[in-house]
Structures are given as C-alpha cells and as structure tokens.
PDB file of C-alpha atoms and ligand atoms in Angstrom:
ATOM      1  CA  UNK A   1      70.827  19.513 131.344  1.00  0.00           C
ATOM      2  CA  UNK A   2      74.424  20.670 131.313  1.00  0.00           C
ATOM      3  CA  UNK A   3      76.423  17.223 131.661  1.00  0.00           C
ATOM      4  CA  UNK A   4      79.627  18.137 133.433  1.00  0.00           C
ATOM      5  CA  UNK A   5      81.364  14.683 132.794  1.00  0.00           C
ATOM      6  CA  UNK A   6      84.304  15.099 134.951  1.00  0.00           C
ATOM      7  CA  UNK A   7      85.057  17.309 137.813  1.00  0.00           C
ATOM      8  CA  UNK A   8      86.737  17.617 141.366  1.00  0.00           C
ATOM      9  CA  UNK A   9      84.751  20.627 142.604  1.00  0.00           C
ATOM     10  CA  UNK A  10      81.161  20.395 144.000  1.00  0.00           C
ATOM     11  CA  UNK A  11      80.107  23.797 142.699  1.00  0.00           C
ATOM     12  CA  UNK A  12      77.158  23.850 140.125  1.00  0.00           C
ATOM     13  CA  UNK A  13      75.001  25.341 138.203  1.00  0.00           C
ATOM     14  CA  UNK A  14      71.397  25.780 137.568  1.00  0.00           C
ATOM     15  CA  UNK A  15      70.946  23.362 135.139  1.00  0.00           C
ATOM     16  CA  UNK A  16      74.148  21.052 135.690  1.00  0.00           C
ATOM     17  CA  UNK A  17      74.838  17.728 135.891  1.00  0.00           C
ATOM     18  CA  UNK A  18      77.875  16.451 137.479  1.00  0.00           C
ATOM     19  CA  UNK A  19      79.631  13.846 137.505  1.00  0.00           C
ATOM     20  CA  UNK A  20      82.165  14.515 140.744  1.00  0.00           C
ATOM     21  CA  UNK A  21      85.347  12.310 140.955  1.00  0.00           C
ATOM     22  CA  UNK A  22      86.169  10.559 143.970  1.00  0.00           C
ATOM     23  CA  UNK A  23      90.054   9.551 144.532  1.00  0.00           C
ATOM     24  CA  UNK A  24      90.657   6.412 145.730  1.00  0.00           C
ATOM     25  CA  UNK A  25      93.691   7.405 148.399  1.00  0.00           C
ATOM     26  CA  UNK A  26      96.372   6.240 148.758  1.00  0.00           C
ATOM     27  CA  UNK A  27      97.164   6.291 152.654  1.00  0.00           C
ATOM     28  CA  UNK A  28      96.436   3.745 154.953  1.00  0.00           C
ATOM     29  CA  UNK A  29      94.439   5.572 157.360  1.00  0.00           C
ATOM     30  CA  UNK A  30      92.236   7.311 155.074  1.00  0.00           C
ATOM     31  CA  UNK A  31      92.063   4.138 152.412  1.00  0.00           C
ATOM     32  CA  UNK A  32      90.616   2.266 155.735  1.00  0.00           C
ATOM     33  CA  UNK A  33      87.976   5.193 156.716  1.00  0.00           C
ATOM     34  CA  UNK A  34      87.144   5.816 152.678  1.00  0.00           C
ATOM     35  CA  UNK A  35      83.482   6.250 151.747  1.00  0.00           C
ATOM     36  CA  UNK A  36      81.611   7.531 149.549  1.00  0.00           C
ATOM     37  CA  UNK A  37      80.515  10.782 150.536  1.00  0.00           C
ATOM     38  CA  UNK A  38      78.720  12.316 147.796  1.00  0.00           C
ATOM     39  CA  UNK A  39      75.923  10.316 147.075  1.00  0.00           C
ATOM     40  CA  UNK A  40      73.546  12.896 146.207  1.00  0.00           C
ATOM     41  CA  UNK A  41      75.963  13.735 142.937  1.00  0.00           C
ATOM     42  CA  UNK A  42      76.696  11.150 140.168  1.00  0.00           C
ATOM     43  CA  UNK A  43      80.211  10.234 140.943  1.00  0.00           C
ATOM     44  CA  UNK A  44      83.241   8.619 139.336  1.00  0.00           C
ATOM     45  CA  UNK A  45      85.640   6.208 141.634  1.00  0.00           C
ATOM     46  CA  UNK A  46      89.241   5.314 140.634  1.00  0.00           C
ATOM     47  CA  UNK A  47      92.955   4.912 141.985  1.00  0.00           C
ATOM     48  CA  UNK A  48      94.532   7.932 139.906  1.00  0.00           C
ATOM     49  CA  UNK A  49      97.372   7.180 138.515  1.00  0.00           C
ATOM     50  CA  UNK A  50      99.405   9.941 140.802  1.00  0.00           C
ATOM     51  CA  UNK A  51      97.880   8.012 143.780  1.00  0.00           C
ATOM     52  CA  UNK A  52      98.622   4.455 143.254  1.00  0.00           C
ATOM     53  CA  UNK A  53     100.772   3.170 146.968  1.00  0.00           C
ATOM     54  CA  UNK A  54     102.644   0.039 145.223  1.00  0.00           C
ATOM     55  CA  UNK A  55     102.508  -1.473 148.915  1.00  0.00           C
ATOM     56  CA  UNK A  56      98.529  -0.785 149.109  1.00  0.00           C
ATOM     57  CA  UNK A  57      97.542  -0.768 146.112  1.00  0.00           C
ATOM     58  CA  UNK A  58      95.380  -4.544 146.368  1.00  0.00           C
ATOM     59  CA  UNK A  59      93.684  -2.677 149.540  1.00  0.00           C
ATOM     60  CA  UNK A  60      93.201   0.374 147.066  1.00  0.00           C
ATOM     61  CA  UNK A  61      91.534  -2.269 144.506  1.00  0.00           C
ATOM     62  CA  UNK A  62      89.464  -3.836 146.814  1.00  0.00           C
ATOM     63  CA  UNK A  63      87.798  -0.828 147.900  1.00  0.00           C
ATOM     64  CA  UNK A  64      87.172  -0.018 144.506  1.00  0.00           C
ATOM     65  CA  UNK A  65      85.791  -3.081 144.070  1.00  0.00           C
ATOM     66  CA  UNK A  66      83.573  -2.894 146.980  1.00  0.00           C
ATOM     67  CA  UNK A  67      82.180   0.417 145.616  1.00  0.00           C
ATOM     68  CA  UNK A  68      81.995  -0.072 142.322  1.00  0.00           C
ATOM     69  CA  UNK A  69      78.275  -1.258 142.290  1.00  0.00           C
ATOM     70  CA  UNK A  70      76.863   1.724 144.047  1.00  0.00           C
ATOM     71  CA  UNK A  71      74.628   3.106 141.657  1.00  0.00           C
ATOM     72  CA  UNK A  72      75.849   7.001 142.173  1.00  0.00           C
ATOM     73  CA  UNK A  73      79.228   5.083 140.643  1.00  0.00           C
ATOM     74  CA  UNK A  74      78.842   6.086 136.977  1.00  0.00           C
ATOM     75  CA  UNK A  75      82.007   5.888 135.848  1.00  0.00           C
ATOM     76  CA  UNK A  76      85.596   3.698 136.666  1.00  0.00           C
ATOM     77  CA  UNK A  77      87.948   5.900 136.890  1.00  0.00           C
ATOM     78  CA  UNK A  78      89.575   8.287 136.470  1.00  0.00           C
ATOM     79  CA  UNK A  79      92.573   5.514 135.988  1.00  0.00           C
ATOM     80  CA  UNK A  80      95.270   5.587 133.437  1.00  0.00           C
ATOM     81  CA  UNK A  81      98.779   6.323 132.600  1.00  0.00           C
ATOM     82  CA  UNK A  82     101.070   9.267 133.134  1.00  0.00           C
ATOM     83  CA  UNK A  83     104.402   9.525 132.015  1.00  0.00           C
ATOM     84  CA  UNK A  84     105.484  12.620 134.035  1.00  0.00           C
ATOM     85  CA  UNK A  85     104.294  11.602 137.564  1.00  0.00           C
ATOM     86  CA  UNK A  86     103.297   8.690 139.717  1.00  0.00           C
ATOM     87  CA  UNK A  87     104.960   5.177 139.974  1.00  0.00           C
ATOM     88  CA  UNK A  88     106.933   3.636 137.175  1.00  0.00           C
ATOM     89  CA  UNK A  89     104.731   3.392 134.166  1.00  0.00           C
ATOM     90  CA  UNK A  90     105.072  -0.426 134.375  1.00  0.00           C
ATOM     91  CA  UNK A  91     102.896  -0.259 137.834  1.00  0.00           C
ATOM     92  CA  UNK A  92     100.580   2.405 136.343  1.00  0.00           C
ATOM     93  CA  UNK A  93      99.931  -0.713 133.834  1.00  0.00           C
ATOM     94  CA  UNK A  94      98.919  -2.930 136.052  1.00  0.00           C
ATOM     95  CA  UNK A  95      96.908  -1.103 138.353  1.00  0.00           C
ATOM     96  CA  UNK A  96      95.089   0.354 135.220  1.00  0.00           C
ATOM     97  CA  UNK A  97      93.949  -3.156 133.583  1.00  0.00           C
ATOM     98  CA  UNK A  98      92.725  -4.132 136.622  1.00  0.00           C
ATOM     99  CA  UNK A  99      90.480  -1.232 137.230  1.00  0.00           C
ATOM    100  CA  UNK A 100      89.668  -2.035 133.527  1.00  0.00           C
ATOM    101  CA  UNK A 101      88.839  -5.436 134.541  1.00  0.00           C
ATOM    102  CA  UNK A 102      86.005  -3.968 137.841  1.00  0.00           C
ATOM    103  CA  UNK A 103      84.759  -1.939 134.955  1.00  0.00           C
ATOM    104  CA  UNK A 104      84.025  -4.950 133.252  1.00  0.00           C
ATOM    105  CA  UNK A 105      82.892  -6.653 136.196  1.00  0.00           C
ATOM    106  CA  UNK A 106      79.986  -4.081 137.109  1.00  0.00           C
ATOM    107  CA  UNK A 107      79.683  -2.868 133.417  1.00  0.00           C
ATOM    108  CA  UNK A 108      80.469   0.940 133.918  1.00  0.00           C
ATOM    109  CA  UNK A 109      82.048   3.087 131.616  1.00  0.00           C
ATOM    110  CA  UNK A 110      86.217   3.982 131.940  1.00  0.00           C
ATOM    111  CA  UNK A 111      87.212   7.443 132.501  1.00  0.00           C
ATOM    112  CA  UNK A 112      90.610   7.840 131.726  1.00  0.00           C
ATOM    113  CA  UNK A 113      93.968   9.881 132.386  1.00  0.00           C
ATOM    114  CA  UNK A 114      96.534   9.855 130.074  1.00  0.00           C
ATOM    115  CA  UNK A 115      99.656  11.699 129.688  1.00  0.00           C
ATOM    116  CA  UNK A 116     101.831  11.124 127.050  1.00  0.00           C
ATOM    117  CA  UNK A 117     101.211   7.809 127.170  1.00  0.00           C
ATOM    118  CA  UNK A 118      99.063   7.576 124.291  1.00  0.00           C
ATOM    119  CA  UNK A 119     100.563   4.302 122.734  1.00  0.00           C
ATOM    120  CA  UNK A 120     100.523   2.472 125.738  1.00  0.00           C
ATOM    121  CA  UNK A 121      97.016   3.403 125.940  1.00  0.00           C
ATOM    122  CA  UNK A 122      95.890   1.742 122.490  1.00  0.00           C
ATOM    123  CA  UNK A 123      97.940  -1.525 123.264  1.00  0.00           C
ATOM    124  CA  UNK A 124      96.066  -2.058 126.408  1.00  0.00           C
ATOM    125  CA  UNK A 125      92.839  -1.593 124.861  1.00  0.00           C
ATOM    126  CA  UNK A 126      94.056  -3.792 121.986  1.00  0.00           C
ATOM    127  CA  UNK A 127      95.096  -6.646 124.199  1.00  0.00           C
ATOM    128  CA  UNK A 128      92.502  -6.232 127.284  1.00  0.00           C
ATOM    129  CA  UNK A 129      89.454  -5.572 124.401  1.00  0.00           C
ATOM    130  CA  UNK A 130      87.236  -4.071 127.571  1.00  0.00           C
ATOM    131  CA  UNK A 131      83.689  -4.270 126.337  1.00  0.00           C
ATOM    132  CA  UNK A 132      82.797  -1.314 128.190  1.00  0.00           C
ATOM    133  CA  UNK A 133      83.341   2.111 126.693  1.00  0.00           C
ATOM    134  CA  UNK A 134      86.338   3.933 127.240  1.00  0.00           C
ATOM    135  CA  UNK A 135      86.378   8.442 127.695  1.00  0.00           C
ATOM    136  CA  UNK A 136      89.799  10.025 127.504  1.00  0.00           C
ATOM    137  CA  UNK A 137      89.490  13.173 129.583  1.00  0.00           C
ATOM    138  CA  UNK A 138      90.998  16.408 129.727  1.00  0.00           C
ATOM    139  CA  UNK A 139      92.315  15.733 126.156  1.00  0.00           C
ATOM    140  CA  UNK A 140      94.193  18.874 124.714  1.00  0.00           C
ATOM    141  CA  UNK A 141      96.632  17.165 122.576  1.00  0.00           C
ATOM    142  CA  UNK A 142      97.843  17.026 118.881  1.00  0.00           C
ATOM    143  CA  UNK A 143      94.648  15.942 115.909  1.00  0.00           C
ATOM    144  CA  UNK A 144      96.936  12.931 115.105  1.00  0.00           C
ATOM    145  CA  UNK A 145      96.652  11.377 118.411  1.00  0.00           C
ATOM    146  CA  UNK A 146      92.733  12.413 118.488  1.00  0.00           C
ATOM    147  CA  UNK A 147      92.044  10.554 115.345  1.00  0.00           C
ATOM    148  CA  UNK A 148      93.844   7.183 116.674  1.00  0.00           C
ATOM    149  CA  UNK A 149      92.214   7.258 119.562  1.00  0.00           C
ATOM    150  CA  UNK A 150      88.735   7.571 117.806  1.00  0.00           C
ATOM    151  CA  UNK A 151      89.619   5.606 115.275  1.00  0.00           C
ATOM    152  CA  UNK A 152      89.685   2.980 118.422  1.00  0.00           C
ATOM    153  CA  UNK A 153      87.148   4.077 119.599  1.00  0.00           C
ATOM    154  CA  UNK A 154      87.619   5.993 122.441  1.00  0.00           C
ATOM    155  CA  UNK A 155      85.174   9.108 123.387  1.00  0.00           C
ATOM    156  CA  UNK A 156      86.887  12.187 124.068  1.00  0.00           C
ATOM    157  CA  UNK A 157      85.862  14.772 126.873  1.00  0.00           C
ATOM    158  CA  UNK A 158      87.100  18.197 126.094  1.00  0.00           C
ATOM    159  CA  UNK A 159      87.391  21.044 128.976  1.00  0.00           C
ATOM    160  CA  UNK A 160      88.688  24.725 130.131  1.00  0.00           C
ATOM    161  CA  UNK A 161      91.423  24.190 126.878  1.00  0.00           C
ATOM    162  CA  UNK A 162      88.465  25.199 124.669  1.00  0.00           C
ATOM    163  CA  UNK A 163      88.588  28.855 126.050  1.00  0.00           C
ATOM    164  CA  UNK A 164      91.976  29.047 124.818  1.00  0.00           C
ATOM    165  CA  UNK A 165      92.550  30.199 121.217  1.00  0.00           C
ATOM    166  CA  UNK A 166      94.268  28.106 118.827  1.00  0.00           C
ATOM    167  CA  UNK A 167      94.590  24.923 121.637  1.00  0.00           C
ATOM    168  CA  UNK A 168      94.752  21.781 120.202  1.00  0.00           C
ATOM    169  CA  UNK A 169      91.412  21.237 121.871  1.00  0.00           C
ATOM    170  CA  UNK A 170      89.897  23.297 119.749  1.00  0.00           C
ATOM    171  CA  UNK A 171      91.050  22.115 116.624  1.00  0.00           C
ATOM    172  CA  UNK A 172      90.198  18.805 118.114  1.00  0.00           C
ATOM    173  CA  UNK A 173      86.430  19.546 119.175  1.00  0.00           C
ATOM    174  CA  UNK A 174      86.542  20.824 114.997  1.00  0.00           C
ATOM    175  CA  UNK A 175      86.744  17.713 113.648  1.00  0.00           C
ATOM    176  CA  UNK A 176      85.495  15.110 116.511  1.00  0.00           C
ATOM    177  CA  UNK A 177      81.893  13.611 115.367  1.00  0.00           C
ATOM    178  CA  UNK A 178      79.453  14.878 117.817  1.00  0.00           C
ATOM    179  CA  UNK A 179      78.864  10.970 119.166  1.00  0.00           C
ATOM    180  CA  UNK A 180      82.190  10.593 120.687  1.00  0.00           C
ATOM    181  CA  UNK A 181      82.346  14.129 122.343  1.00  0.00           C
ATOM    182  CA  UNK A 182      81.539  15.100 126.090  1.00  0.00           C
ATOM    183  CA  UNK A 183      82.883  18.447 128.055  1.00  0.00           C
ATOM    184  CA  UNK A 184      83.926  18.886 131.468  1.00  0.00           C
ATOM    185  CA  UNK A 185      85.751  21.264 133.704  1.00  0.00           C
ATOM    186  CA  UNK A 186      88.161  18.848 135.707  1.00  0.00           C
ATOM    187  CA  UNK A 187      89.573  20.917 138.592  1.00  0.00           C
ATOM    188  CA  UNK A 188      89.349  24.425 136.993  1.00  0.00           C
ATOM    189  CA  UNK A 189      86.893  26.821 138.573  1.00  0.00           C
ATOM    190  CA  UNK A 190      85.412  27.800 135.313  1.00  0.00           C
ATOM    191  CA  UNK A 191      82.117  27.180 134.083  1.00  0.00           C
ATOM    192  CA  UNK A 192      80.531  24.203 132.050  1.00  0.00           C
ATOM    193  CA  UNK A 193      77.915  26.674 130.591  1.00  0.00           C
ATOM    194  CA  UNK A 194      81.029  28.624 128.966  1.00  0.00           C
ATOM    195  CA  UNK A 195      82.438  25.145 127.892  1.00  0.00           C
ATOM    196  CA  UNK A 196      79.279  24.101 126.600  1.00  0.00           C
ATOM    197  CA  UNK A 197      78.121  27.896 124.615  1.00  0.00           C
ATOM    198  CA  UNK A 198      81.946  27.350 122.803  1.00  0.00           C
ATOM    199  CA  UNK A 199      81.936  24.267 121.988  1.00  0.00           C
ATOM    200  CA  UNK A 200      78.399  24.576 120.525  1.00  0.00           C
ATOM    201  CA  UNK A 201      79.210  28.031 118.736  1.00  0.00           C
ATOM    202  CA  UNK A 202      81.693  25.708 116.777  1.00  0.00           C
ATOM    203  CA  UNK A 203      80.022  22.836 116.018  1.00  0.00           C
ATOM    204  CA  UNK A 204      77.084  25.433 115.149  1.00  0.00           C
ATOM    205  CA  UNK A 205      74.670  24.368 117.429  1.00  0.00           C
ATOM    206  CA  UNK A 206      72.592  25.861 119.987  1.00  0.00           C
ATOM    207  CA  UNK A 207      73.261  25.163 123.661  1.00  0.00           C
ATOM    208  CA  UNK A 208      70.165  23.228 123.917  1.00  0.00           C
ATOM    209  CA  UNK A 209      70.967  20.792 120.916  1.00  0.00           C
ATOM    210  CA  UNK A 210      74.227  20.536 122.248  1.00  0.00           C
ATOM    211  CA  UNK A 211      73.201  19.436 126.140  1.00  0.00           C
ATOM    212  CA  UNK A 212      70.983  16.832 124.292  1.00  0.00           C
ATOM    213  CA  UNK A 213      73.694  14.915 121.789  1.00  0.00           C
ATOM    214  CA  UNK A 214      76.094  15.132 125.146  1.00  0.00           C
ATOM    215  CA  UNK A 215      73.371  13.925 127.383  1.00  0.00           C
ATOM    216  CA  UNK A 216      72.360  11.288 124.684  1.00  0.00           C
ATOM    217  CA  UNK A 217      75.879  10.280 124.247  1.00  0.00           C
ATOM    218  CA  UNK A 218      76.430   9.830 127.848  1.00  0.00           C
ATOM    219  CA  UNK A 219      73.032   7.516 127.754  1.00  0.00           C
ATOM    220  CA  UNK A 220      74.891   5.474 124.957  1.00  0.00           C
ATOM    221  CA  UNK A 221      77.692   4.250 127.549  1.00  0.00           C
ATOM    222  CA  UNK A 222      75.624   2.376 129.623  1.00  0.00           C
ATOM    223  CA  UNK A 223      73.564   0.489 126.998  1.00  0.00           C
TER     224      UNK A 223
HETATM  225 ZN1  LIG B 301      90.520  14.947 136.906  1.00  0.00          ZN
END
C-alpha cells in the first residue's frame, strides 16, 4: 500500500492510501455547516495556519474538538506556523498549542506546517513536550534544519520536491533514517507512485520495501 500521508486532492491510485486533509474554515457560515465529508478516506482535521479568524477561532477549536475522535481522524492537523502568511505569528502560537493540546486529548498524531518558522517550532515542542508524535510536512528546506528537527524528534514527510534535482529534499531524504520518513503529494497533481519509485531508487530499495517501512512507520504513531 502506497501511504499518501498528506494531500488535498481525492484522486488515487490503485494501490494508495490517503490520508486527505480537511480545513477547518474559517467563515462563519461554513464553520457552522462544517462536517466531515470524506469518511470513506483516512483524513486529517486542523485550523491551517492561513485560516485561523482571530474573532472565531474558539468556534474553529471547538469543532475541532468535536471531530477529533472520529476514527477516519488520523491525524491533528495540518496546524503550525508560517511566517509569510496568516495572522501575526504570535496568534499562529496560540492557536497551534492548542490544537497540540486536542492531539493530546484524543492521542492522534500532529501534522504540521511550518514556514520559516523553524525555531519557534522546537521551543513549542520543548515547552508543550506533546507526547504524541509530531510530522513536519512538505519539508524542502536546508540539511541543518532537517537534522534539528530529527534530532527532536520530529518525522519528516517529503513530497513533489523529490522530482526536482538537486532540492534540498533530496539531499534531505539522503540522509533521513528510514523510521522518521513518510511521502506525500500535498496539493500537487503528481503521483505518490513517482514519489515513492524516487525516493526508494535512493534509499536503494524496492517500491515494495519501501511502502512497508512507510506503512510500518505510520503504524508506529499511533502506538
Ligand atoms: Zn497541505
């Protein structure tokens, strides 16, 4: 099984697992009428960080809250911080430790967002000390920051950066121990089976071996 840990498209394979994220929004109107629609797929729930209303934003957590539970809810998120849009970071904070804290409270994994807000990131997890695991998604940035956050602990999910040459992705997916590594596609149309035959081609592995230490490590989060 292909695990597909993080996308916004329903598209799939043969083969493919998905894990499809659902927004919490951020009008009033549709934050009222949310549900979840998708409850054939494995889903993730979270108030992005582009999406947080500062004057809703305890409705937007309590509807999280209310879903969280629902067993197609495999993930928190994606929540986190980003430096280049959405409310002041300070807000993004906030918002963030408390969708840390419903993690906690129904025991799910965190999938996170994080733009260049890397050191933020590793003080929160520092001072909240979440016992569930934390996934930084979409990561394509420098080694450096890659080893700090595994150093911490994090798990990093690598995506459509991989089919670029030379992306810091790459170089990342070269050194990351196969444990802490998942793939997705995010909102790219591109396919998890060409995600999954590069990243295996450099961590010489077949496909199949590959789908099993993702699907394994994905297992792992929920112990
Ligand atoms: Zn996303």
């Amino acid at each position: 099984m292909l695990l597909n840990l993080h996308t916004h498209l329903l598209k799939k394979q043969a083969n493919e697992q998905i894990i499809f994220n659902e927004i919490i929004p951020d009008a009033e109107e549709a934050l009222e009428d949310f549900e979840l629609q998708n409850t054939e797929n494995w889903l993730s729930a979270g108030i992005h960080p582009w999406y947080i209303n500062e004057k809703l934003s305890n409705s937007q957590l309590k509807k999280l809250a209310a879903i969280a539970k629902e067993p197609t809810i495999k993930f928190i998120g994606e929540c986190g911080l980003d430096r280049l849009k959405g409310s002041p970071l300070s807000v993004q904070e906030e918002i963030f430790i408390k969708q840390i804290r419903i993690a906690e409270d129904v025991r799910k994994p965190v999938i996170i967002h994080c733009v260049r807000c890397y050191n933020e990131l590793i003080s929160i997890k520092k001072i909240v000390r979440p016992r569930v695991p934390s996934v930084v998604h979409g990561f394509n940035t420098k080694i450096e920051i890659a080893r700090q956050l595994l150093d911490k602990g994090f798990y990093l999910s690598l995506g459509g950066a991989l089919l670029q040459e030379e992306s810091n992705a790459l170089k990342v997916l070269q050194e990351i121990p196969l444990e802490r590594l998942f793939l997705e596609t995010d909102d790219k149309d591109i396919s998890i089976m060409d995600i999954y035959q590069k990243a295996a081609t450099v961590k010489g592995l077949s496909v199949e071996e590959l789908e099993k230490v993702i699907f394994d490590n994905y297992l792992g989060l929920n112990l």
